[in-house]
PDB file of C-alpha atoms in Angstrom:
ATOM      1  CA  MET A1269     -14.246   5.642 -23.643  1.00 42.00           C
ATOM      2  CA  ALA A1270     -17.235   7.960 -23.171  1.00 49.00           C
ATOM      3  CA  GLY A1271     -17.732   9.447 -19.741  1.00 59.00           C
ATOM      4  CA  ARG A1272     -14.565   7.952 -18.319  1.00 69.00           C
ATOM      5  CA  PRO A1273     -13.393   9.326 -14.959  1.00 78.00           C
ATOM      6  CA  ARG A1274     -10.849  12.122 -15.026  1.00 83.00           C
ATOM      7  CA  GLY A1275      -7.539  11.702 -13.306  1.00 93.00           C
ATOM      8  CA  GLU A1276      -6.351  13.867 -10.436  1.00 96.00           C
ATOM      9  CA  ARG A1277      -3.436  16.087 -11.406  1.00 97.00           C
ATOM     10  CA  VAL A1278      -0.329  15.487  -9.289  1.00 98.00           C
ATOM     11  CA  SER A1279       3.303  16.482  -9.669  1.00 98.00           C
ATOM     12  CA  ILE A1280       6.814  15.989  -8.325  1.00 98.00           C
ATOM     13  CA  ILE A1281      10.142  17.768  -8.859  1.00 98.00           C
ATOM     14  CA  SER A1282      12.838  16.015 -10.886  1.00 98.00           C
ATOM     15  CA  SER A1283      16.408  15.586  -9.669  1.00 97.00           C
ATOM     16  CA  ASP A1284      17.419  18.679 -11.681  1.00 97.00           C
ATOM     17  CA  GLY A1285      14.527  20.846 -10.507  1.00 97.00           C
ATOM     18  CA  ILE A1286      11.867  20.411 -13.233  1.00 98.00           C
ATOM     19  CA  GLU A1287       8.191  19.964 -12.373  1.00 98.00           C
ATOM     20  CA  LEU A1288       6.940  16.620 -13.670  1.00 98.00           C
ATOM     21  CA  VAL A1289       3.163  16.381 -14.050  1.00 98.00           C
ATOM     22  CA  ALA A1290       0.918  13.308 -14.042  1.00 98.00           C
ATOM     23  CA  ASP A1291      -2.749  12.364 -13.751  1.00 97.00           C
ATOM     24  CA  ARG A1292      -3.594   9.785 -11.080  1.00 98.00           C
ATOM     25  CA  TYR A1293      -6.462   7.314 -11.464  1.00 97.00           C
ATOM     26  CA  GLY A1294      -7.769   4.883  -8.875  1.00 97.00           C
ATOM     27  CA  PRO A1295      -7.209   4.573  -5.118  1.00 96.00           C
ATOM     28  CA  PRO A1296      -4.054   6.370  -3.887  1.00 95.00           C
ATOM     29  CA  ASP A1297      -3.123   3.312  -1.799  1.00 96.00           C
ATOM     30  CA  GLY A1298      -3.564   0.889  -4.724  1.00 97.00           C
ATOM     31  CA  ASP A1299      -0.713  -0.950  -6.403  1.00 98.00           C
ATOM     32  CA  PRO A1300       1.018   1.714  -8.554  1.00 98.00           C
ATOM     33  CA  VAL A1301       1.399   1.740 -12.334  1.00 98.00           C
ATOM     34  CA  LEU A1302       3.534   4.340 -14.107  1.00 98.00           C
ATOM     35  CA  PHE A1303       2.585   5.125 -17.721  1.00 97.00           C
ATOM     36  CA  TYR A1304       5.030   6.936 -20.043  1.00 97.00           C
ATOM     37  CA  HIS A1305       3.980   8.206 -23.461  1.00 94.00           C
ATOM     38  CA  GLY A1306       5.951   8.422 -26.683  1.00 91.00           C
ATOM     39  CA  GLY A1307       7.820  11.447 -27.980  1.00 89.00           C
ATOM     40  CA  GLY A1308       5.471  14.164 -29.194  1.00 86.00           C
ATOM     41  CA  GLN A1309       2.526  12.830 -27.168  1.00 88.00           C
ATOM     42  CA  THR A1310       1.200  13.674 -23.701  1.00 91.00           C
ATOM     43  CA  ARG A1311      -0.060  11.798 -20.660  1.00 94.00           C
ATOM     44  CA  HIS A1312      -3.582  12.011 -22.097  1.00 91.00           C
ATOM     45  CA  SER A1313      -2.755   9.251 -24.601  1.00 88.00           C
ATOM     46  CA  TRP A1314      -3.041   6.755 -21.704  1.00 91.00           C
ATOM     47  CA  GLY A1315      -6.331   8.003 -20.236  1.00 88.00           C
ATOM     48  CA  GLY A1316      -8.517   5.119 -21.431  1.00 90.00           C
ATOM     49  CA  THR A1317      -6.298   2.333 -20.122  1.00 93.00           C
ATOM     50  CA  ALA A1318      -5.473   4.181 -16.886  1.00 95.00           C
ATOM     51  CA  ALA A1319      -9.154   4.795 -16.122  1.00 95.00           C
ATOM     52  CA  ILE A1320      -9.952   1.096 -16.557  1.00 94.00           C
ATOM     53  CA  MET A1321      -7.040   0.045 -14.344  1.00 96.00           C
ATOM     54  CA  GLY A1322      -7.969   2.635 -11.726  1.00 96.00           C
ATOM     55  CA  ALA A1323     -11.522   1.283 -11.627  1.00 95.00           C
ATOM     56  CA  GLN A1324     -10.096  -2.188 -10.964  1.00 95.00           C
ATOM     57  CA  GLY A1325      -8.075  -0.987  -7.969  1.00 96.00           C
ATOM     58  CA  TRP A1326      -4.716  -0.015  -9.454  1.00 97.00           C
ATOM     59  CA  CYS A1327      -3.260   3.423  -8.728  1.00 98.00           C
ATOM     60  CA  ALA A1328      -2.343   4.497 -12.262  1.00 98.00           C
ATOM     61  CA  TYR A1329      -0.148   7.515 -12.990  1.00 98.00           C
ATOM     62  CA  THR A1330      -0.053   8.840 -16.555  1.00 97.00           C
ATOM     63  CA  CYS A1331       3.111  10.935 -16.697  1.00 98.00           C
ATOM     64  CA  ASP A1332       4.148  13.797 -18.976  1.00 97.00           C
ATOM     65  CA  HIS A1333       7.815  13.566 -19.950  1.00 97.00           C
ATOM     66  CA  ARG A1334       9.965  16.606 -19.298  1.00 97.00           C
ATOM     67  CA  GLY A1335       9.490  19.090 -22.116  1.00 96.00           C
ATOM     68  CA  HIS A1336       6.055  17.644 -22.952  1.00 95.00           C
ATOM     69  CA  GLY A1337       2.481  18.507 -22.027  1.00 93.00           C
ATOM     70  CA  ASP A1338       2.260  20.254 -18.661  1.00 95.00           C
ATOM     71  CA  SER A1339       5.677  19.162 -17.382  1.00 97.00           C
ATOM     72  CA  GLY A1340       8.414  21.785 -17.260  1.00 97.00           C
ATOM     73  CA  TRP A1341      10.983  22.464 -19.940  1.00 97.00           C
ATOM     74  CA  SER A1342      14.655  22.013 -19.150  1.00 96.00           C
ATOM     75  CA  PRO A1343      16.505  25.358 -19.234  1.00 95.00           C
ATOM     76  CA  ASP A1344      19.728  23.393 -19.765  1.00 94.00           C
ATOM     77  CA  GLY A1345      18.388  21.272 -22.629  1.00 93.00           C
ATOM     78  CA  ASN A1346      18.606  18.060 -20.575  1.00 94.00           C
ATOM     79  CA  TYR A1347      16.586  15.794 -22.884  1.00 94.00           C
ATOM     80  CA  GLY A1348      18.864  12.818 -23.490  1.00 92.00           C
ATOM     81  CA  PHE A1349      17.580   9.313 -22.772  1.00 93.00           C
ATOM     82  CA  GLU A1350      19.526   9.271 -19.506  1.00 95.00           C
ATOM     83  CA  TRP A1351      17.446  12.199 -18.215  1.00 96.00           C
ATOM     84  CA  ASN A1352      14.188  10.544 -19.216  1.00 97.00           C
ATOM     85  CA  GLY A1353      15.305   7.465 -17.312  1.00 97.00           C
ATOM     86  CA  GLU A1354      16.164   9.570 -14.280  1.00 98.00           C
ATOM     87  CA  ASP A1355      12.619  10.998 -14.312  1.00 98.00           C
ATOM     88  CA  VAL A1356      11.217   7.457 -14.123  1.00 98.00           C
ATOM     89  CA  ARG A1357      13.398   6.944 -11.059  1.00 98.00           C
ATOM     90  CA  SER A1358      12.078  10.184  -9.544  1.00 98.00           C
ATOM     91  CA  TRP A1359       8.464   9.049  -9.889  1.00 98.00           C
ATOM     92  CA  ALA A1360       9.307   5.583  -8.556  1.00 98.00           C
ATOM     93  CA  ARG A1361      11.008   7.112  -5.483  1.00 97.00           C
ATOM     94  CA  SER A1362       7.807   9.036  -4.744  1.00 97.00           C
ATOM     95  CA  LEU A1363       5.788   5.808  -4.407  1.00 98.00           C
ATOM     96  CA  ARG A1364       5.332   3.573  -1.367  1.00 95.00           C
ATOM     97  CA  LYS A1365       5.333   0.349  -3.395  1.00 97.00           C
ATOM     98  CA  PRO A1366       7.296  -0.936  -6.408  1.00 97.00           C
ATOM     99  CA  PRO A1367       5.407   0.027  -9.576  1.00 98.00           C
ATOM    100  CA  VAL A1368       4.461  -1.678 -12.787  1.00 98.00           C
ATOM    101  CA  VAL A1369       6.072   0.434 -15.541  1.00 98.00           C
ATOM    102  CA  ILE A1370       4.430   0.791 -18.967  1.00 97.00           C
ATOM    103  CA  GLY A1371       6.285   2.784 -21.623  1.00 95.00           C
ATOM    104  CA  ALA A1372       5.580   3.517 -25.274  1.00 93.00           C
ATOM    105  CA  SER A1373       8.410   4.504 -27.625  1.00 92.00           C
ATOM    106  CA  LEU A1374      10.328   7.248 -25.743  1.00 94.00           C
ATOM    107  CA  GLY A1375       8.575   6.090 -22.583  1.00 96.00           C
ATOM    108  CA  GLY A1376       9.854   2.557 -23.113  1.00 96.00           C
ATOM    109  CA  ILE A1377      13.375   3.846 -23.687  1.00 97.00           C
ATOM    110  CA  ALA A1378      13.218   5.755 -20.400  1.00 97.00           C
ATOM    111  CA  SER A1379      11.842   2.678 -18.638  1.00 98.00           C
ATOM    112  CA  MET A1380      14.619   0.368 -19.849  1.00 98.00           C
ATOM    113  CA  VAL A1381      17.217   2.895 -18.655  1.00 98.00           C
ATOM    114  CA  ALA A1382      15.601   3.279 -15.234  1.00 98.00           C
ATOM    115  CA  LEU A1383      14.983  -0.429 -14.591  1.00 98.00           C
ATOM    116  CA  GLY A1384      18.341  -1.641 -15.842  1.00 96.00           C
ATOM    117  CA  HIS A1385      20.934   0.957 -14.848  1.00 96.00           C
ATOM    118  CA  ALA A1386      21.952   2.180 -11.401  1.00 94.00           C
ATOM    119  CA  PRO A1387      20.251   3.313  -9.353  1.00 95.00           C
ATOM    120  CA  ARG A1388      17.808   0.721 -10.672  1.00 96.00           C
ATOM    121  CA  VAL A1389      14.066   1.019 -10.168  1.00 97.00           C
ATOM    122  CA  ASN A1390      12.609  -1.987  -8.373  1.00 96.00           C
ATOM    123  CA  ALA A1391       9.601  -2.681 -10.626  1.00 98.00           C
ATOM    124  CA  ARG A1392       7.002  -5.441 -10.493  1.00 98.00           C
ATOM    125  CA  ALA A1393       6.728  -5.672 -14.279  1.00 98.00           C
ATOM    126  CA  LEU A1394       7.753  -3.832 -17.452  1.00 98.00           C
ATOM    127  CA  VAL A1395       5.489  -3.403 -20.489  1.00 97.00           C
ATOM    128  CA  LEU A1396       7.184  -2.063 -23.625  1.00 96.00           C
ATOM    129  CA  VAL A1397       4.790  -0.641 -26.215  1.00 93.00           C
ATOM    130  CA  ASP A1398       6.208  -0.716 -29.746  1.00 90.00           C
ATOM    131  CA  ILE A1399       9.762  -0.166 -28.604  1.00 94.00           C
ATOM    132  CA  ALA A1400      12.780  -2.452 -28.304  1.00 95.00           C
ATOM    133  CA  PRO A1401      16.532  -1.932 -27.979  1.00 96.00           C
ATOM    134  CA  LYS A1402      16.867  -2.368 -31.761  1.00 94.00           C
ATOM    135  CA  ILE A1403      14.970   0.560 -33.303  1.00 92.00           C
ATOM    136  CA  GLU A1404      14.491   0.692 -37.064  1.00 88.00           C
ATOM    137  CA  PRO A1405      16.077   3.960 -38.301  1.00 86.00           C
ATOM    138  CA  GLU A1406      13.552   4.410 -41.108  1.00 84.00           C
ATOM    139  CA  GLY A1407      10.621   4.362 -38.702  1.00 83.00           C
ATOM    140  CA  SER A1408      12.256   6.561 -36.067  1.00 82.00           C
ATOM    141  CA  GLY A1409      13.365   8.948 -38.803  1.00 84.00           C
ATOM    142  CA  ARG A1410       9.782   9.250 -40.030  1.00 83.00           C
ATOM    143  CA  ILE A1411       8.637  10.195 -36.524  1.00 81.00           C
ATOM    144  CA  LEU A1412      11.341  12.828 -36.132  1.00 83.00           C
ATOM    145  CA  ALA A1413      10.578  14.289 -39.558  1.00 86.00           C
ATOM    146  CA  PHE A1414       6.889  14.590 -38.696  1.00 83.00           C
ATOM    147  CA  MET A1415       7.643  16.274 -35.373  1.00 82.00           C
ATOM    148  CA  LYS A1416      10.058  18.761 -36.945  1.00 84.00           C
ATOM    149  CA  GLU A1417       7.921  19.642 -39.969  1.00 85.00           C
ATOM    150  CA  ARG A1418       5.671  22.187 -38.217  1.00 87.00           C
ATOM    151  CA  MET A1419       7.867  22.765 -35.187  1.00 86.00           C
ATOM    152  CA  GLU A1420       8.486  26.433 -35.971  1.00 86.00           C
ATOM    153  CA  THR A1421       5.450  27.434 -38.073  1.00 90.00           C
ATOM    154  CA  GLY A1422       2.644  25.598 -36.260  1.00 92.00           C
ATOM    155  CA  PHE A1423      -0.856  25.163 -37.695  1.00 94.00           C
ATOM    156  CA  GLU A1424      -3.555  27.608 -38.700  1.00 94.00           C
ATOM    157  CA  SER A1425      -6.280  25.525 -37.049  1.00 93.00           C
ATOM    158  CA  LEU A1426      -6.965  22.341 -35.107  1.00 91.00           C
ATOM    159  CA  GLU A1427      -8.441  20.890 -38.304  1.00 92.00           C
ATOM    160  CA  GLU A1428      -5.154  21.445 -40.135  1.00 93.00           C
ATOM    161  CA  ALA A1429      -3.245  19.713 -37.340  1.00 90.00           C
ATOM    162  CA  ALA A1430      -5.705  16.805 -37.366  1.00 87.00           C
ATOM    163  CA  GLU A1431      -5.268  16.411 -41.126  1.00 88.00           C
ATOM    164  CA  ALA A1432      -1.481  16.252 -40.673  1.00 88.00           C
ATOM    165  CA  VAL A1433      -1.848  13.515 -38.039  1.00 83.00           C
ATOM    166  CA  GLN A1434      -4.295  11.595 -40.232  1.00 78.00           C
ATOM    167  CA  ASN A1435      -1.839  11.683 -43.152  1.00 79.00           C
ATOM    168  CA  TYR A1436       0.946  10.514 -40.832  1.00 74.00           C
ATOM    169  CA  THR A1437      -1.112   7.553 -39.564  1.00 68.00           C
ATOM    170  CA  PRO A1438      -3.021   6.255 -42.618  1.00 62.00           C
ATOM    171  CA  GLU A1439      -3.524   2.858 -40.939  1.00 57.00           C
ATOM    172  CA  ARG A1440      -6.021   4.472 -38.569  1.00 56.00           C
ATOM    173  CA  LYS A1441      -9.562   3.827 -39.728  1.00 55.00           C
ATOM    174  CA  ARG A1442     -11.214   6.668 -37.802  1.00 56.00           C
ATOM    175  CA  ALA A1443     -10.857  10.430 -38.040  1.00 65.00           C
ATOM    176  CA  VAL A1444      -8.655  12.245 -35.547  1.00 68.00           C
ATOM    177  CA  ASP A1445     -10.756  13.657 -32.702  1.00 75.00           C
ATOM    178  CA  LEU A1446     -10.311  17.435 -32.387  1.00 81.00           C
ATOM    179  CA  ASN A1447     -10.807  17.409 -28.609  1.00 78.00           C
ATOM    180  CA  SER A1448      -8.070  14.799 -28.334  1.00 77.00           C
ATOM    181  CA  ILE A1449      -5.585  16.619 -30.549  1.00 82.00           C
ATOM    182  CA  ARG A1450      -6.220  19.892 -28.706  1.00 85.00           C
ATOM    183  CA  LYS A1451      -4.469  18.329 -25.684  1.00 82.00           C
ATOM    184  CA  ASN A1452      -1.296  17.996 -27.777  1.00 85.00           C
ATOM    185  CA  LEU A1453      -1.216  21.615 -28.944  1.00 90.00           C
ATOM    186  CA  ARG A1454      -0.821  25.105 -27.471  1.00 90.00           C
ATOM    187  CA  GLU A1455      -2.261  28.274 -29.039  1.00 92.00           C
ATOM    188  CA  ARG A1456       0.049  31.260 -29.507  1.00 90.00           C
ATOM    189  CA  ASP A1457      -0.755  34.377 -31.490  1.00 90.00           C
ATOM    190  CA  GLY A1458      -3.621  32.718 -33.314  1.00 91.00           C
ATOM    191  CA  ARG A1459      -1.694  29.595 -34.392  1.00 95.00           C
ATOM    192  CA  TRP A1460      -1.451  26.115 -32.862  1.00 94.00           C
ATOM    193  CA  PHE A1461       1.934  24.632 -31.925  1.00 92.00           C
ATOM    194  CA  TRP A1462       2.922  21.214 -30.625  1.00 89.00           C
ATOM    195  CA  HIS A1463       3.240  21.186 -26.853  1.00 88.00           C
ATOM    196  CA  TRP A1464       6.875  20.048 -26.617  1.00 89.00           C
ATOM    197  CA  ASP A1465      10.196  21.849 -26.318  1.00 92.00           C
ATOM    198  CA  PRO A1466      12.069  22.051 -29.685  1.00 89.00           C
ATOM    199  CA  ALA A1467      15.347  21.742 -27.765  1.00 89.00           C
ATOM    200  CA  MET A1468      14.682  17.988 -27.594  1.00 86.00           C
ATOM    201  CA  PHE A1469      16.148  17.689 -31.089  1.00 78.00           C
ATOM    202  CA  ARG A1470      19.598  18.893 -30.111  1.00 71.00           C
ATOM    203  CA  ASP A1471      21.305  15.489 -30.372  1.00 66.00           C
ATOM    204  CA  HIS A1472      20.040  12.783 -32.713  1.00 69.00           C
ATOM    205  CA  SER A1473      23.368  11.883 -34.300  1.00 74.00           C
ATOM    206  CA  PRO A1474      24.277   8.329 -35.424  1.00 78.00           C
ATOM    207  CA  GLU A1475      26.663   8.119 -32.474  1.00 85.00           C
ATOM    208  CA  TYR A1476      23.831   8.970 -30.090  1.00 87.00           C
ATOM    209  CA  ALA A1477      21.696   6.180 -31.573  1.00 87.00           C
ATOM    210  CA  VAL A1478      24.508   3.628 -31.196  1.00 91.00           C
ATOM    211  CA  GLN A1479      25.095   4.610 -27.578  1.00 93.00           C
ATOM    212  CA  MET A1480      21.392   4.438 -26.827  1.00 93.00           C
ATOM    213  CA  GLU A1481      20.984   0.957 -28.338  1.00 94.00           C
ATOM    214  CA  ALA A1482      23.878  -0.399 -26.267  1.00 96.00           C
ATOM    215  CA  THR A1483      22.403   1.176 -23.128  1.00 97.00           C
ATOM    216  CA  LEU A1484      18.955  -0.282 -23.839  1.00 97.00           C
ATOM    217  CA  ASN A1485      20.330  -3.761 -24.546  1.00 97.00           C
ATOM    218  CA  GLU A1486      22.082  -3.824 -21.193  1.00 97.00           C
ATOM    219  CA  GLY A1487      19.168  -2.185 -19.396  1.00 97.00           C
ATOM    220  CA  LEU A1488      16.688  -4.753 -20.654  1.00 97.00           C
ATOM    221  CA  ARG A1489      19.052  -7.573 -19.739  1.00 97.00           C
ATOM    222  CA  ARG A1490      19.375  -6.306 -16.154  1.00 97.00           C
ATOM    223  CA  ALA A1491      15.714  -5.442 -15.546  1.00 97.00           C
ATOM    224  CA  ASP A1492      14.765  -7.766 -12.696  1.00 96.00           C
ATOM    225  CA  CYS A1493      11.065  -8.256 -13.433  1.00 98.00           C
ATOM    226  CA  PRO A1494       8.687  -9.884 -15.932  1.00 98.00           C
ATOM    227  CA  VAL A1495       8.747  -8.191 -19.365  1.00 98.00           C
ATOM    228  CA  MET A1496       6.091  -7.856 -22.051  1.00 96.00           C
ATOM    229  CA  LEU A1497       6.419  -6.364 -25.549  1.00 95.00           C
ATOM    230  CA  VAL A1498       3.307  -5.152 -27.377  1.00 92.00           C
ATOM    231  CA  ARG A1499       3.906  -4.384 -31.058  1.00 88.00           C
ATOM    232  CA  GLY A1500       1.593  -2.888 -33.650  1.00 78.00           C
ATOM    233  CA  ARG A1501       1.613  -5.081 -36.734  1.00 67.00           C
ATOM    234  CA  TYR A1502       1.991  -2.058 -39.028  1.00 69.00           C
ATOM    235  CA  SER A1503       4.866  -0.647 -37.009  1.00 81.00           C
ATOM    236  CA  ASP A1504       7.928   0.573 -38.880  1.00 81.00           C
ATOM    237  CA  VAL A1505       9.794   1.269 -35.624  1.00 88.00           C
ATOM    238  CA  VAL A1506       9.870  -2.281 -34.196  1.00 91.00           C
ATOM    239  CA  SER A1507      10.451  -4.902 -36.899  1.00 90.00           C
ATOM    240  CA  PRO A1508      10.308  -8.703 -36.633  1.00 90.00           C
ATOM    241  CA  GLU A1509      14.099  -8.522 -36.376  1.00 94.00           C
ATOM    242  CA  SER A1510      13.748  -6.130 -33.433  1.00 94.00           C
ATOM    243  CA  VAL A1511      11.451  -8.631 -31.720  1.00 94.00           C
ATOM    244  CA  ALA A1512      13.899 -11.473 -32.354  1.00 95.00           C
ATOM    245  CA  ARG A1513      16.738  -9.433 -30.845  1.00 96.00           C
ATOM    246  CA  LEU A1514      14.652  -8.647 -27.765  1.00 97.00           C
ATOM    247  CA  LYS A1515      13.820 -12.339 -27.338  1.00 97.00           C
ATOM    248  CA  GLU A1516      17.540 -13.167 -27.497  1.00 97.00           C
ATOM    249  CA  ILE A1517      18.151 -10.747 -24.632  1.00 97.00           C
ATOM    250  CA  ARG A1518      15.057 -11.781 -22.670  1.00 97.00           C
ATOM    251  CA  PRO A1519      13.827 -15.241 -23.715  1.00 97.00           C
ATOM    252  CA  ASP A1520      11.249 -15.002 -20.923  1.00 97.00           C
ATOM    253  CA  ALA A1521       9.562 -11.924 -22.414  1.00 97.00           C
ATOM    254  CA  VAL A1522       5.889 -12.183 -23.379  1.00 96.00           C
ATOM    255  CA  TYR A1523       5.178 -10.922 -26.896  1.00 94.00           C
ATOM    256  CA  VAL A1524       1.856  -9.676 -28.299  1.00 90.00           C
ATOM    257  CA  ASP A1525       1.357  -8.579 -31.930  1.00 85.00           C
ATOM    258  CA  VAL A1526      -1.709  -6.328 -32.313  1.00 77.00           C
ATOM    259  CA  SER A1527      -3.310  -6.417 -35.752  1.00 59.00           C
ATOM    260  CA  GLY A1528      -4.764  -3.212 -37.141  1.00 51.00           C
ATOM    261  CA  ALA A1529      -2.325  -1.054 -35.157  1.00 49.00           C
ATOM    262  CA  GLY A1530       0.750   0.951 -35.986  1.00 49.00           C
ATOM    263  CA  HIS A1531       3.370   2.571 -33.767  1.00 45.00           C
ATOM    264  CA  MET A1532       0.716   4.169 -31.505  1.00 52.00           C
ATOM    265  CA  VAL A1533      -0.733   0.827 -30.435  1.00 53.00           C
ATOM    266  CA  ALA A1534      -2.623   2.026 -27.373  1.00 51.00           C
ATOM    267  CA  GLY A1535      -4.456   4.648 -29.403  1.00 50.00           C
ATOM    268  CA  ASP A1536      -5.065   2.535 -32.506  1.00 48.00           C
ATOM    269  CA  ARG A1537      -6.534  -0.486 -30.700  1.00 57.00           C
ATOM    270  CA  ASN A1538      -7.011   0.577 -27.095  1.00 67.00           C
ATOM    271  CA  ASP A1539      -9.451  -2.214 -26.236  1.00 74.00           C
ATOM    272  CA  ILE A1540      -7.121  -4.975 -27.404  1.00 82.00           C
ATOM    273  CA  PHE A1541      -4.083  -3.280 -25.865  1.00 85.00           C
ATOM    274  CA  THR A1542      -5.735  -2.875 -22.461  1.00 89.00           C
ATOM    275  CA  GLU A1543      -6.989  -6.451 -22.419  1.00 90.00           C
ATOM    276  CA  ALA A1544      -3.523  -7.790 -23.290  1.00 90.00           C
ATOM    277  CA  VAL A1545      -1.848  -5.755 -20.538  1.00 93.00           C
ATOM    278  CA  LEU A1546      -4.385  -6.743 -17.897  1.00 95.00           C
ATOM    279  CA  ASP A1547      -4.059 -10.412 -18.829  1.00 94.00           C
ATOM    280  CA  PHE A1548      -0.273 -10.190 -18.544  1.00 95.00           C
ATOM    281  CA  LEU A1549      -0.417  -8.461 -15.167  1.00 97.00           C
ATOM    282  CA  ALA A1550      -2.961 -10.942 -13.807  1.00 96.00           C
ATOM    283  CA  ARG A1551      -0.312 -13.612 -14.260  1.00 96.00           C
ATOM    284  CA  ALA A1552       2.949 -11.694 -13.753  1.00 96.00           C
ATOM    285  CA  ALA A1553       2.068  -9.019 -11.170  1.00 96.00           C
ATOM    286  CA  PRO A1554      -1.489  -9.429  -9.836  1.00 96.00           C
ATOM    287  CA  LEU A1555      -3.120  -6.800  -7.652  1.00 94.00           C
ATOM    288  CA  SER A1556      -2.399  -7.179  -3.938  1.00 90.00           C
ATOM    289  CA  GLY A1557      -4.991  -9.429  -2.341  1.00 67.00           C
ATOM    290  CA  VAL A1558      -6.060 -10.901  -5.676  1.00 60.00           C
ATOM    291  CA  ALA A1559      -5.483 -14.633  -6.007  1.00 48.00           C
TER     292      ALA A1559
END
């Protein structure tokens, strides 16, 4: 979105003392929306959608997870899904109104924890972006492998990093924008490294995955608000079976399948994604004062 407005940087302190950074779009007194990105991304992945919602009167916060982007790193290695959920609660407590919560991948996991487990976030609506309680291990394993591959060595140039991303997402029809990828990297000693804390990979055992799925199933069941799932048709993280399981838990959930998109739905087809979310919110959680 050329020439889109820039968000205002804001921050809060998490329950364990970490600075959590976000960009805020739209009127500060507007109905709040909390955006949470996927693992290995930053708050900038939501800029297009947040700018559009801000222009319509929403107060949209695009949040960096702990250990990502400009948010602080945990000195104690607190990166389990419970901590990500607690950070959603921290942002929600900072707001004057119940928020709409939109989470992609890791962001959706954090959202299901926060909305469904005590102390529960009172949300107006939940939008899950290519994430469900049943996560396909092949797809999640591919993501973790990509994130780990250059974790220690980094890249010689932005172009090399962009080529790696392009090879990882062959379903994307356009080249990776260097200005965009720069936001996901940090330069050290002449090389470019991903922006996140490597300590996030401390626990990804099979037992951890089983515990997380059980927690997400119960969290989604208890979330007391309208739910929407947006899936990229090429996704290998959320399968048709994952969708069916989610619909068993929440028969009321709205489901949208976006053609031409993979796991990073909002980036692959941002126009379609934004339109689908706005249509859902117009019916499930309309702006205050809007009939």
